[in-house]
Coordinates of C-alpha atoms in Angstrom, one line a residue:
X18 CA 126.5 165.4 -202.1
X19 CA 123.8 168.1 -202.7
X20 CA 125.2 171.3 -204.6
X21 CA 122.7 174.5 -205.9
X22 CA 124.5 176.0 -208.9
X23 CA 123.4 179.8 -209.2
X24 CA 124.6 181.1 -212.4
X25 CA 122.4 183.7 -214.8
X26 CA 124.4 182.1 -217.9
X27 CA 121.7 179.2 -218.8
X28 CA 124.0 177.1 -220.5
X29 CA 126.7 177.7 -218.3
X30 CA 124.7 176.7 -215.5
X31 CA 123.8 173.7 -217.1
X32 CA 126.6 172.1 -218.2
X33 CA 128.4 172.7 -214.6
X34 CA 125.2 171.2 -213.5
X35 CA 125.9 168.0 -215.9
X36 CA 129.7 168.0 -215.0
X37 CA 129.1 167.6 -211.5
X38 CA 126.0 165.2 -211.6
X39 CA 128.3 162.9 -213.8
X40 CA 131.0 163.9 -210.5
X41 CA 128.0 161.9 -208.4
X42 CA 126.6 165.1 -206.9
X43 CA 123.0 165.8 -207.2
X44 CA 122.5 169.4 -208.4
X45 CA 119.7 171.7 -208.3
X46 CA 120.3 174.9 -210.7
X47 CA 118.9 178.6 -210.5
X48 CA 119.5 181.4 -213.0
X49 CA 118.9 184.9 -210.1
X50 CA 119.7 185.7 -206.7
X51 CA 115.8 185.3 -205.3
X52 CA 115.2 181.7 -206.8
X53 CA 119.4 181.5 -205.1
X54 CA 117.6 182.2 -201.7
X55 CA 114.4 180.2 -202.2
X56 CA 116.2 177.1 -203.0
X57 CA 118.6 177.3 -200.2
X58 CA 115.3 178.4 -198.0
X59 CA 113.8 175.1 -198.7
X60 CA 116.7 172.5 -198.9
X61 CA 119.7 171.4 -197.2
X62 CA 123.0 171.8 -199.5
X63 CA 126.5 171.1 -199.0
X64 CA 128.1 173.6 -201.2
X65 CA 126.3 176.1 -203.5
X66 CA 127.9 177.3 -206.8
X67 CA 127.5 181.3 -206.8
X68 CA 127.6 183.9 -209.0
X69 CA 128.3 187.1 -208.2
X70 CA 126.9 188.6 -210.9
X71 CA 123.1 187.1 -210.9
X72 CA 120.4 189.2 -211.5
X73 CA 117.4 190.7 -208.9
X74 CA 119.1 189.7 -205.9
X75 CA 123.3 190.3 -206.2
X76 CA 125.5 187.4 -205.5
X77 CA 126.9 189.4 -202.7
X78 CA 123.7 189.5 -201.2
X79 CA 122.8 185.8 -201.1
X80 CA 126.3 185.1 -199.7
X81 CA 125.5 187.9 -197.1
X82 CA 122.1 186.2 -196.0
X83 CA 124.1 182.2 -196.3
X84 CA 126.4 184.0 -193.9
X85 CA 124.2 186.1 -191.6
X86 CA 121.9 182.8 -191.4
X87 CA 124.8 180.6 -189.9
X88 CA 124.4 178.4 -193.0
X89 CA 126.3 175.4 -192.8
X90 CA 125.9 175.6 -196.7
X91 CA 129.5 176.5 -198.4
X92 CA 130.0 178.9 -201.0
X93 CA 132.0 178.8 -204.6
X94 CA 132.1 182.0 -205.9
X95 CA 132.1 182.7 -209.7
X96 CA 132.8 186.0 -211.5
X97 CA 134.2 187.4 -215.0
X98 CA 137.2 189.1 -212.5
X99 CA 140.1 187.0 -211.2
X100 CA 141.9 190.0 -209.8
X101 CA 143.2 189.4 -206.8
X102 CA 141.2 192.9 -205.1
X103 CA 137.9 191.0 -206.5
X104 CA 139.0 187.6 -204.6
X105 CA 139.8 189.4 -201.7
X106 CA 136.6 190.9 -201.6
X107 CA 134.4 187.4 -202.8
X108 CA 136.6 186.1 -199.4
X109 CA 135.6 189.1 -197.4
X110 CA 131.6 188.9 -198.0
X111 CA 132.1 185.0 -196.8
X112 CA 132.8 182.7 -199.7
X113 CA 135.0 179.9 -198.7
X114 CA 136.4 179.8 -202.3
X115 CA 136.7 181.7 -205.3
X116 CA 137.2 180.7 -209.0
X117 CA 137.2 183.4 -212.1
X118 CA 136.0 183.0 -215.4
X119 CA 136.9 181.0 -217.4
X120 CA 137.9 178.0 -215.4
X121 CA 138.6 174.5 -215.9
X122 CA 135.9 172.7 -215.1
X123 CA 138.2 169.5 -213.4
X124 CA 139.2 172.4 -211.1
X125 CA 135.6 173.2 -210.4
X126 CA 134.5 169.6 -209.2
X127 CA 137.9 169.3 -206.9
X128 CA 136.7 172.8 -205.3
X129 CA 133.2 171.4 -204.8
X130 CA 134.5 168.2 -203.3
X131 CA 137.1 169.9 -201.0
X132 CA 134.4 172.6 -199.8
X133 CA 132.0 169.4 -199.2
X134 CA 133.8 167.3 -197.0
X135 CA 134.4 170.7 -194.6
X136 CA 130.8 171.0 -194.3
X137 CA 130.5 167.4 -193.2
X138 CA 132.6 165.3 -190.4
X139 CA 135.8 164.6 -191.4
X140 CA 135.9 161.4 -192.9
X141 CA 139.1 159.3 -195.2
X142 CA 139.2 159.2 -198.8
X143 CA 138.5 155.7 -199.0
X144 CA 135.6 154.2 -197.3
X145 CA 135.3 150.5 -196.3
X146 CA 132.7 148.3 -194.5
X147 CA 131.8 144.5 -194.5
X148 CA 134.3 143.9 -197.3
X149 CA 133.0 146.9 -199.5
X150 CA 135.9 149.5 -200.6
X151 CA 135.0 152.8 -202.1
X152 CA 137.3 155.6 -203.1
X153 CA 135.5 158.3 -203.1
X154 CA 138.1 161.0 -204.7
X155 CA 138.2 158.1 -207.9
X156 CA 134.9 157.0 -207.8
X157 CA 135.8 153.6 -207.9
X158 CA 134.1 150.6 -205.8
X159 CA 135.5 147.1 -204.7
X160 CA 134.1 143.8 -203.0
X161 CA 136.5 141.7 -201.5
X162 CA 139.1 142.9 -203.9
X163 CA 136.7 142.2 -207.2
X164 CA 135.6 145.7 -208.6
X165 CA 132.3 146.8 -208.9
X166 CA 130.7 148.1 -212.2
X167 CA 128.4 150.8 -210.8
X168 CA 126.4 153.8 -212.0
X169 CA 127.4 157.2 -211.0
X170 CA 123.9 156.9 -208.8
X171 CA 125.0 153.7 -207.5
X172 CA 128.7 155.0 -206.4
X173 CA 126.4 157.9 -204.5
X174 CA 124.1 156.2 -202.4
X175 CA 126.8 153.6 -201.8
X176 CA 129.0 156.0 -200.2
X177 CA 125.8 157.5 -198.2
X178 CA 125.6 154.0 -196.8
X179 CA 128.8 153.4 -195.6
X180 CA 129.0 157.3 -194.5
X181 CA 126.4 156.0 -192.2
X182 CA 128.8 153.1 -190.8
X183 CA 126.0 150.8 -189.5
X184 CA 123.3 153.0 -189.0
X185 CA 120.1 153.2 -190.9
X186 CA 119.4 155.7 -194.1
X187 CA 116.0 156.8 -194.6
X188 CA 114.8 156.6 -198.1
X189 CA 113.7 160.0 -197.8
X190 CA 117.2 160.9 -196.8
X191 CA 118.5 159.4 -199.7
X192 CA 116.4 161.0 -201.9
X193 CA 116.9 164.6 -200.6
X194 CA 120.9 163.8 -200.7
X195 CA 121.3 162.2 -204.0
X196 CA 118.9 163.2 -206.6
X197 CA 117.4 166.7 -207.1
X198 CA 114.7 168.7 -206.3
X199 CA 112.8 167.7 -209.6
X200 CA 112.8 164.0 -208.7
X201 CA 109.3 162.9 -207.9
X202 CA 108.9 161.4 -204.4
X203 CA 106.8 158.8 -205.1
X204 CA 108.2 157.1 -208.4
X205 CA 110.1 155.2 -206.5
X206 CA 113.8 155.9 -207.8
X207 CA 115.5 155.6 -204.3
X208 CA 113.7 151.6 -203.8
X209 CA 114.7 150.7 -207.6
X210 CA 118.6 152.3 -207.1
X211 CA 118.8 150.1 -203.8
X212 CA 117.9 147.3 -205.3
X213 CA 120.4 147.3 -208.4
X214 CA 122.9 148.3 -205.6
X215 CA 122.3 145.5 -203.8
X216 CA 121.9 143.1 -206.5
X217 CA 126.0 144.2 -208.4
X218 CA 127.4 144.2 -204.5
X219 CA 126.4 140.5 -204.7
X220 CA 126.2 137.6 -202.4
X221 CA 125.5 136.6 -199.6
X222 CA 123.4 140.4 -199.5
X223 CA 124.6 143.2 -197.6
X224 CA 122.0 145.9 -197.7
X225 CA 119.3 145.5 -195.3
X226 CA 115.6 147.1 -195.4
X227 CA 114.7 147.9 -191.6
X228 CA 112.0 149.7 -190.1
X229 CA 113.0 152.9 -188.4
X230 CA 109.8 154.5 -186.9
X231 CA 107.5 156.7 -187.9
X232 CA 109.9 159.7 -187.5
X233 CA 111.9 158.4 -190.3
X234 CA 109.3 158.2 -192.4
X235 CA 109.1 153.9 -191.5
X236 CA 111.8 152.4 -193.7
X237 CA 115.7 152.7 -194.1
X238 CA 118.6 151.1 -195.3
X239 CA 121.6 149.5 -193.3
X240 CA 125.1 148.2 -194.9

């Protein structure tokens, strides 16, 4: 759900960045190695979109440390070459998968899904509960057969929801899993996305507010 894009390029990292938040992922983007590192330092992410080429700290490098680290994080790498000595060699440092420049950018966001469900439990394609179908390689969403007209946010925390088959989401989960790191904690975005989720899954209501303790920072949400 959560990707770090890595790229020196500005406008390249950007509009992978707006490709793959469209995708439903929420994406965090550096431009150099050391802000690479910080980032992953600081928050959990399913895959990270790597350069090799950034600048300060070498691509190589932060997929050296990812690896060295035990990171459950997986690495894309990106780079000018698409020899097959210079995949061999993104492969050997410990990328999971390598795309050259340029690339097709529907390519892209099927790499970034495939290396994301590795890094999380194996789970099918198409994910139902309590009468609620979601395909998540479409991004498409049904009730009892009648589809559902949701946002690309919406389709997100809906499939965090049923990811958690019964059990309760924190809000704070929520928020570190499908918005970025720019989102501001306390404006309330996770509450308000909830409740238009809840209100276009319809009735009788199927997303429940519980209380889950003081470690989970005291509310959550159940579908």
């Amino acid at each position: 759900m959560r990707v770090l894009v890595a790229e020196d390029e500005e406008i390249l990292a950007e509009l992978i960045a707006t490709g793959l938040r469209r995708a439903g992922f929420a994406v965090d983007t550096v431009y150099s190695g050391d802000a690479a590192l910080a980032y992953l330092g600081l928050h959990d992410y399913d895959v990270v979109v790597l350069d090799r080429d950034l600048p300060r700290v070498h691509g190589d490098d932060v997929a050296r440390k990812l690896v060295a680290d035990e990171s459950r994080t997986r690495i894309l790498m990106l780079t000018a070459s698409s020899s097959m000595e210079e995949r061999v060699k993104g492969l050997d440092l410990g990328a999971d998968d390598y795309l050259g420049k340029p690339f097709e950018f529907p390519e892209l966001v099927s790499r970034v899904r495939a290396l994301r469900r590795r890094s999380a439990r194996a789970l099918p394609p198409t994910l139902e509960r309590r009468g609620v179908r979601l395909d998540t390689v479409e991004r498409t969403a049904d009730r009892d057969g009648l589809a559902l007209d949701l946002s690309v946010k919406e389709l997100t925390v809906l499939q965090i929801l049923l990811e958690a088959d019964g059990k309760a989401v924190t809000a704070q989960q929520l928020l570190e899993r499908a918005w970025d790191a720019q989102t501001d904690p306390l404006a309330g975005v996770v509450r308000v996305c909830v409740g238009q989720l809840g209100v276009k899954l319809g009735d009788p209501a199927l997303i429940r507010t519980v209380d889950v303790g003081m470690d989970g920072d005291g509310g959550g949400y159940v579908l």
